mmCIF file of C-alpha atoms in Angstrom:
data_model
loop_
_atom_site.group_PDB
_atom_site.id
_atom_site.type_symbol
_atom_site.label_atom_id
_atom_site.label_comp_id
_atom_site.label_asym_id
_atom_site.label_seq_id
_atom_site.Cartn_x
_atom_site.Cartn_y
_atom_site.Cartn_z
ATOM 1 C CA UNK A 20 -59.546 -20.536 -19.268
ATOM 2 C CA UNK A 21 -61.447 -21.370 -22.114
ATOM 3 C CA UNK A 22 -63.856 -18.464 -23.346
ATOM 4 C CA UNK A 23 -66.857 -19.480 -26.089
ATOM 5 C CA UNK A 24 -68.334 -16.958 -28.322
ATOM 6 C CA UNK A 25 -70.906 -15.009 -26.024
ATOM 7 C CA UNK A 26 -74.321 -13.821 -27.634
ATOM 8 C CA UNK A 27 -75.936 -10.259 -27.159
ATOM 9 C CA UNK A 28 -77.041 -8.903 -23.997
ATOM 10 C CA UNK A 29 -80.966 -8.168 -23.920
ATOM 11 C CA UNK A 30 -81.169 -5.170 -21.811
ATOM 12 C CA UNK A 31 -84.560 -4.662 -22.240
ATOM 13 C CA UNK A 32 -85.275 -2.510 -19.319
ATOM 14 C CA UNK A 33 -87.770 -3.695 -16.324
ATOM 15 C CA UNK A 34 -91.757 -3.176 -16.809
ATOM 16 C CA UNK A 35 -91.855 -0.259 -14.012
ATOM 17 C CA UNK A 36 -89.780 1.881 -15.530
ATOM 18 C CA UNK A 37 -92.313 3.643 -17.544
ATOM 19 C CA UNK A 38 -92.131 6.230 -21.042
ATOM 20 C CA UNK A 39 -95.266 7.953 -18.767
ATOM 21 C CA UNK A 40 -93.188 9.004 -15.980
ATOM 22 C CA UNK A 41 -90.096 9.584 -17.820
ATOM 23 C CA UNK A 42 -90.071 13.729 -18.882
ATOM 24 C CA UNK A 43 -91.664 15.095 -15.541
ATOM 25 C CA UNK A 44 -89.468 16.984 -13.485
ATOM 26 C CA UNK A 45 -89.205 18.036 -9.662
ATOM 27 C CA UNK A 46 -90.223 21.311 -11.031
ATOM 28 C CA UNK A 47 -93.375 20.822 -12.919
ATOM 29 C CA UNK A 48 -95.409 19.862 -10.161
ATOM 30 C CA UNK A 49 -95.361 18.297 -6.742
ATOM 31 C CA UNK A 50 -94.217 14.695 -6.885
ATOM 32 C CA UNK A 51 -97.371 12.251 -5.753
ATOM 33 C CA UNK A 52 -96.942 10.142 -2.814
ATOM 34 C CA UNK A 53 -97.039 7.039 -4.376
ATOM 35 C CA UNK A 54 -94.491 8.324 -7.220
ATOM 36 C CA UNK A 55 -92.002 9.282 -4.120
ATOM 37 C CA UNK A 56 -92.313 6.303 -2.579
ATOM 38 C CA UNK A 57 -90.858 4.725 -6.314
ATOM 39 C CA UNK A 58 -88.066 7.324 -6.784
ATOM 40 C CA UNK A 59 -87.073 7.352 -2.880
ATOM 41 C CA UNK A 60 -86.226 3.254 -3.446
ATOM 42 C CA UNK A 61 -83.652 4.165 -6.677
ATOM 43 C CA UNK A 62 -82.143 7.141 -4.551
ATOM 44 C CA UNK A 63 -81.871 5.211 -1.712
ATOM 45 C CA UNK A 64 -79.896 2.381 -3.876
ATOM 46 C CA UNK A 65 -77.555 5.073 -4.939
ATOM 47 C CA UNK A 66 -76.719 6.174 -1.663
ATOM 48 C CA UNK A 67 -74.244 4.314 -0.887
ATOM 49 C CA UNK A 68 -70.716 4.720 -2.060
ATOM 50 C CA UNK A 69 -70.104 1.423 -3.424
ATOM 51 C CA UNK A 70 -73.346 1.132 -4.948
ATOM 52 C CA UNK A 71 -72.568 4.534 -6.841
ATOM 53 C CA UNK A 72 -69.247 3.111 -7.385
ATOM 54 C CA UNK A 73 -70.469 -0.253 -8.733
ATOM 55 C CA UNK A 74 -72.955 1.664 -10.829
ATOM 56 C CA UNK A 75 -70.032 3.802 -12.216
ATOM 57 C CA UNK A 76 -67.630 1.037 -13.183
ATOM 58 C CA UNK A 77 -70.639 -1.189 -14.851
ATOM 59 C CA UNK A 78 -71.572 2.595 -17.197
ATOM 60 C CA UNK A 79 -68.076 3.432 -17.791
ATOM 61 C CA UNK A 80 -66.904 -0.327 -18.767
ATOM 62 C CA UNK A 81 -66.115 -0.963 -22.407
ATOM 63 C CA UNK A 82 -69.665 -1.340 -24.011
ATOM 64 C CA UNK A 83 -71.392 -0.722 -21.092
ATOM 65 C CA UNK A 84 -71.252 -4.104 -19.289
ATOM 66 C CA UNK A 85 -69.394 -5.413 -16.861
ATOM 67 C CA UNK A 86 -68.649 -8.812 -15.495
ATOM 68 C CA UNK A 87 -68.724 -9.759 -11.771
ATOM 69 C CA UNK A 88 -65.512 -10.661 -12.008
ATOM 70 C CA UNK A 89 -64.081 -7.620 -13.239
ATOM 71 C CA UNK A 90 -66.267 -5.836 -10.282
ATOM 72 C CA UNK A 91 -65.255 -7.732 -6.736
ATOM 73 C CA UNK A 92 -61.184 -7.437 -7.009
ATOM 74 C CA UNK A 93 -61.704 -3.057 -7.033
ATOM 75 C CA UNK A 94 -63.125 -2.599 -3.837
ATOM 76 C CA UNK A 95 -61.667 -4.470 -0.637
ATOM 77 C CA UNK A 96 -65.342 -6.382 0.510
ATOM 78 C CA UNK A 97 -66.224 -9.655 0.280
ATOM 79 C CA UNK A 98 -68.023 -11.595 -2.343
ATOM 80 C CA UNK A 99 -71.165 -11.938 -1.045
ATOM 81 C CA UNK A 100 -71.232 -7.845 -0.049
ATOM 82 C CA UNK A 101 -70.386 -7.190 -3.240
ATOM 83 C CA UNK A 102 -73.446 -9.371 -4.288
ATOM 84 C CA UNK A 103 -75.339 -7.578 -2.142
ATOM 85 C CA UNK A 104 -75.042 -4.444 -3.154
ATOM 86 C CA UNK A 105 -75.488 -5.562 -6.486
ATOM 87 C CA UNK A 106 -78.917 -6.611 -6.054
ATOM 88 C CA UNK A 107 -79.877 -3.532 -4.150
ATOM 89 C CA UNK A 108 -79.251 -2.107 -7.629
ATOM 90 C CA UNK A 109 -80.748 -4.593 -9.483
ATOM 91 C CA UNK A 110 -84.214 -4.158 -7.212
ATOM 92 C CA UNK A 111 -84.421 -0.951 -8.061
ATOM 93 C CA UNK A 112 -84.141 -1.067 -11.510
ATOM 94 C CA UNK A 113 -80.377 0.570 -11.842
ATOM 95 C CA UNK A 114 -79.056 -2.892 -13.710
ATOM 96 C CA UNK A 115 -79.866 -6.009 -14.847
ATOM 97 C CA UNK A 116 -77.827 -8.723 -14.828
ATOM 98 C CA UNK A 117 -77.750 -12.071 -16.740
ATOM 99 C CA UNK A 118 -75.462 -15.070 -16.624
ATOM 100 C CA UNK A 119 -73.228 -16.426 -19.014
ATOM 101 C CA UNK A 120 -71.502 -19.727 -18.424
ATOM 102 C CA UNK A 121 -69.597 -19.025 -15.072
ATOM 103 C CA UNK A 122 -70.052 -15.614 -14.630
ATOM 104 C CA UNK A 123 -72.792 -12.611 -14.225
ATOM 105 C CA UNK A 124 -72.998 -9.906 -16.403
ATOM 106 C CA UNK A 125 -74.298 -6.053 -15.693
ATOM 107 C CA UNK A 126 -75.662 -3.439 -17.693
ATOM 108 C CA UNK A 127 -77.064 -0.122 -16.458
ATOM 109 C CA UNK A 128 -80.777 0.264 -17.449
ATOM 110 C CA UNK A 129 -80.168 3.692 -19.028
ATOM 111 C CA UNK A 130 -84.099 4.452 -19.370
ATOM 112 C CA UNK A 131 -84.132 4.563 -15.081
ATOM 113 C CA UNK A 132 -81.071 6.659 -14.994
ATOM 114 C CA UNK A 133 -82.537 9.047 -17.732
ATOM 115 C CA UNK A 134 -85.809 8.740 -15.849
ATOM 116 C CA UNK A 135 -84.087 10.281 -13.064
ATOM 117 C CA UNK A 136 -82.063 12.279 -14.646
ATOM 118 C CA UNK A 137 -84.877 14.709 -16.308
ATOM 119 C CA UNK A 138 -86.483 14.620 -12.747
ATOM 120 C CA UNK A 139 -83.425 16.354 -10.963
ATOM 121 C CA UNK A 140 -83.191 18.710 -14.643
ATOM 122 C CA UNK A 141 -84.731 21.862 -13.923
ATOM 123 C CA UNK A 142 -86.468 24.198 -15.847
ATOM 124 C CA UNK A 143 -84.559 27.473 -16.322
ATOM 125 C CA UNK A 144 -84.952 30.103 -13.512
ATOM 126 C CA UNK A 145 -87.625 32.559 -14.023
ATOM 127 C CA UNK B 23 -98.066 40.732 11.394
ATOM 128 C CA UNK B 24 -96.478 43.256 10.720
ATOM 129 C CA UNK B 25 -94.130 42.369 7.806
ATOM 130 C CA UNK B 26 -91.114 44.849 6.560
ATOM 131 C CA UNK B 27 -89.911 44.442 3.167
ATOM 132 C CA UNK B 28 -88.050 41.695 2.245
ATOM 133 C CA UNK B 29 -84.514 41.293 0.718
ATOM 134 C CA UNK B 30 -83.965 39.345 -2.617
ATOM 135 C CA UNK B 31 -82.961 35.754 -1.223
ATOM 136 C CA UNK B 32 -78.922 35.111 -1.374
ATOM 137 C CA UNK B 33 -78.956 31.739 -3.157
ATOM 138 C CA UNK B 34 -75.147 31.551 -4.357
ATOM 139 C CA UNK B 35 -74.813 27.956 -3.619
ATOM 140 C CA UNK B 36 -72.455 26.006 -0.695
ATOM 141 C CA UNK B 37 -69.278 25.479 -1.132
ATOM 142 C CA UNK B 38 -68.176 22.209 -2.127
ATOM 143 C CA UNK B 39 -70.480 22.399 -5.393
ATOM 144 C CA UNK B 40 -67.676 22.713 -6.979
ATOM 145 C CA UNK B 41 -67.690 24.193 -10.907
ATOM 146 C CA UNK B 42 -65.056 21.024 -11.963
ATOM 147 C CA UNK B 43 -67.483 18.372 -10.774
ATOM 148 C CA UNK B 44 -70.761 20.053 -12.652
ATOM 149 C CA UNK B 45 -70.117 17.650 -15.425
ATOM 150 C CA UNK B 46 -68.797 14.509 -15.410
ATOM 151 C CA UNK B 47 -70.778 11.541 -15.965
ATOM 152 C CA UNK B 48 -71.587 8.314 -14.655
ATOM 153 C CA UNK B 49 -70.355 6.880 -18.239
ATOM 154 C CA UNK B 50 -67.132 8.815 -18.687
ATOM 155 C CA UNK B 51 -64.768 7.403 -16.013
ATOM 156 C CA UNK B 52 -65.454 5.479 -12.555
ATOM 157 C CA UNK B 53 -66.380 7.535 -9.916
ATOM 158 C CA UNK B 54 -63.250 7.941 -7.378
ATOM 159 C CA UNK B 55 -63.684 7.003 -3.649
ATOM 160 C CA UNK B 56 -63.629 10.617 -2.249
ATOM 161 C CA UNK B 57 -66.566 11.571 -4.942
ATOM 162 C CA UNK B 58 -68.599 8.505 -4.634
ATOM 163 C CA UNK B 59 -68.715 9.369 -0.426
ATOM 164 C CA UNK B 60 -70.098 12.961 -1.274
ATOM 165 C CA UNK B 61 -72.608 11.852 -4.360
ATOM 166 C CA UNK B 62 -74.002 9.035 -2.113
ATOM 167 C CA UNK B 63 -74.556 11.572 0.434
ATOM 168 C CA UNK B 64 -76.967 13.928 -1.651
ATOM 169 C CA UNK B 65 -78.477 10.697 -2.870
ATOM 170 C CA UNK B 66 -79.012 9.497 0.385
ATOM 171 C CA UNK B 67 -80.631 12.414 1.516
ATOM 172 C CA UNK B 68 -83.138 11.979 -1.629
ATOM 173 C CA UNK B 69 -83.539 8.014 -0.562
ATOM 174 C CA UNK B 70 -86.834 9.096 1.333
ATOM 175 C CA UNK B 71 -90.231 9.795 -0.097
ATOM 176 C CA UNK B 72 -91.097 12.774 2.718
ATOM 177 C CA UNK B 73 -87.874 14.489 1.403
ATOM 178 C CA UNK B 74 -88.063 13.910 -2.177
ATOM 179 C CA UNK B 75 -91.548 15.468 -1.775
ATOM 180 C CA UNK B 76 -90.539 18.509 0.130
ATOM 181 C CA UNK B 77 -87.783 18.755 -2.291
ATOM 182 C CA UNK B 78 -90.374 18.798 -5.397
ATOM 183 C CA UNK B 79 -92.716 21.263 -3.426
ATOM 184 C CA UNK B 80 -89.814 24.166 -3.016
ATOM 185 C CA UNK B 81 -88.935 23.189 -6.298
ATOM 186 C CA UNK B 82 -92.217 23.396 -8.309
ATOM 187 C CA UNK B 83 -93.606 26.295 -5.886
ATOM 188 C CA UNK B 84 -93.723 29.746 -7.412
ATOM 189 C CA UNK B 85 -90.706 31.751 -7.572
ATOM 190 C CA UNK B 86 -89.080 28.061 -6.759
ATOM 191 C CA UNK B 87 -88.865 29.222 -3.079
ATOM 192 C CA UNK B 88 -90.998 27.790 -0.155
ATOM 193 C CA UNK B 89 -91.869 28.986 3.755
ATOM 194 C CA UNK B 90 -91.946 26.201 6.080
ATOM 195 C CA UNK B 91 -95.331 27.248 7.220
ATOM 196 C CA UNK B 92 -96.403 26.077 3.501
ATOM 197 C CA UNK B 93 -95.018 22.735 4.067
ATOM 198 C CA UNK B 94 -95.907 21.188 7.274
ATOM 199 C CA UNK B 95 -100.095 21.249 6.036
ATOM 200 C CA UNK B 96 -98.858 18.811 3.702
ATOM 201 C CA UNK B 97 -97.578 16.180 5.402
ATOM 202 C CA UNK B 98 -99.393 13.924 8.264
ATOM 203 C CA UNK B 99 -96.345 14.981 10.344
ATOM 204 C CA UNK B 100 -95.261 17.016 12.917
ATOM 205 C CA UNK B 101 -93.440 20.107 12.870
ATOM 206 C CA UNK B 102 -90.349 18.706 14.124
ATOM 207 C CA UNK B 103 -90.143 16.192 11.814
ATOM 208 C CA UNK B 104 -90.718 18.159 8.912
ATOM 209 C CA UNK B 105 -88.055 20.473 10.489
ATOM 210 C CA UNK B 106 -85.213 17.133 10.674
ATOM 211 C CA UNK B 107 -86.214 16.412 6.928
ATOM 212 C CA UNK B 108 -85.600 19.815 5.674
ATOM 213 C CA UNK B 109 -82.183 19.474 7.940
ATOM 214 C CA UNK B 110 -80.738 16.873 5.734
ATOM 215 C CA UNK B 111 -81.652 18.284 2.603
ATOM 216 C CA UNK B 112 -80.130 21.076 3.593
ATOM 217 C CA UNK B 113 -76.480 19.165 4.541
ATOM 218 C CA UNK B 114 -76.648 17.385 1.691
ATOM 219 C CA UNK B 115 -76.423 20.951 -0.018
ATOM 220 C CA UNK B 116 -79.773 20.235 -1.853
ATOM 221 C CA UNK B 117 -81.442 23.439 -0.315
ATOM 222 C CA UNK B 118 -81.045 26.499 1.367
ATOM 223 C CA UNK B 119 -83.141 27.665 4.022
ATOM 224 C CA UNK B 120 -83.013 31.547 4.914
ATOM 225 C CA UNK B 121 -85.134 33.128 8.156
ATOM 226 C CA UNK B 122 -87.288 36.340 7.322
ATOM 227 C CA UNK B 123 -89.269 37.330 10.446
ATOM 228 C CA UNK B 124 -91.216 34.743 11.932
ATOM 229 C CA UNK B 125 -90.503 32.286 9.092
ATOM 230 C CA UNK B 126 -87.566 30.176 7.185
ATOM 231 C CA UNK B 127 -88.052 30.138 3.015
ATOM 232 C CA UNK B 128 -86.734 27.560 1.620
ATOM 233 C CA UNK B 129 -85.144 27.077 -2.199
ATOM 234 C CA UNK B 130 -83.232 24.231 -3.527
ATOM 235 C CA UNK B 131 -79.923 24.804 -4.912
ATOM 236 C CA UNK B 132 -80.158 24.825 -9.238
ATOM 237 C CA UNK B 133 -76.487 23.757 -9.029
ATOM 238 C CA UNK B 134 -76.525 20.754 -7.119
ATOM 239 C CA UNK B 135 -79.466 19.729 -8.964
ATOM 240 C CA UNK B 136 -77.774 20.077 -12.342
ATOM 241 C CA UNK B 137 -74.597 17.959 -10.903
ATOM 242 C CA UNK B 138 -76.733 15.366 -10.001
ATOM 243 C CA UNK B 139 -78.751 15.144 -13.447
ATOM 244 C CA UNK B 140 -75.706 15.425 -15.452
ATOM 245 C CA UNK B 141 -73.711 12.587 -13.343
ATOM 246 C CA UNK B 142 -76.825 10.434 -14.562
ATOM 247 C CA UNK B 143 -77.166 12.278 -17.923
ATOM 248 C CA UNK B 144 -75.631 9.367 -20.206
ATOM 249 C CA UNK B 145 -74.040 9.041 -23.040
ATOM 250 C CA UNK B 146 -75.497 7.783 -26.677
ATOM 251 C CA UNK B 147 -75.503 3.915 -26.561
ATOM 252 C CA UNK B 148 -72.172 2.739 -28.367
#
């Protein structure tokens, strides 16, 4: 298969992922209603196995992409459920993908999982 | 009410919060089957605003402990609903729930907090 030269991946995270919201923790105060509803939709996406297992495979790949390609022959589902679960991730702001001649390429948006990350890092006990 | 005093809350966490899993990431290997099943889990059980909230109110309340009866005001819910919430955070090992007299105080459990944030806690862009 012929391969051309491919150009730099713009992982410019999503627009609702915001600097704002990204050093409170679970701790600090009660989450808002509106800010649960928001944080419920990324946990949800990463409750389920294969999602946390696509997720996984896309962070740990060599320079932190990964193409489709390399992501449907690991688990034993079909295409199109593999597809799906991507863009469960993809809807809430986990990854982005972009294509590139034949193929889709994912990153993780590391600003979400940091975002979540600090909210689940707790203060130290007092 | 008469109220007798009250022992120092036993919070040693369950036990399949295991010391060996407290700190790999998502960006250091892909996540094996077995894992993925129990990390989607806990996630799953944060996939819903009502939960994530109760979560943040034992979390952020003072002395990071919570009785029910502190809870349920919050919510446009009934008791037994409130009561099924709390139920799943506590199977997904995310909280601990301990009856003193007439009530059951609540306190989420540091550990499986810190696995969770460190799982997500990336490493420097490469």
């Amino acid at each position: 298969m012929s391969k051309k030269s491919l150009p730099v991946v713009d992982v410019t995270g999503p627009g609702d992922v915001g600097a704002d919201e990204c050093c409170s923790s679970l701790t600090s105060e009660p989450l808002g209603e509106e800010r649960a509803v928001e944080l419920a939709r990324v946990f949800k996406a990463m409750g389920d196995p294969v999602r946390l297992r696509l997720l996984s495979l896309i962070a740990s790949n060599q320079g932190g992409e990964a193409c489709v390609c390399e992501l449907t022959g690991v688990f034993d589902l079909s295409g199109p459920t593999i597809s799906h679960h991507l863009k469960v991730l993809r809807e809430a702001a986990l990854i982005t993908g972009e294509r590139r001649g034949t193929w889709v390429y994912y990153r993780v948006v590391r600003e979400r999982l940091t975002q979540v990350s600090m909210l689940l890092d707790l203060a130290p006990a007092t």
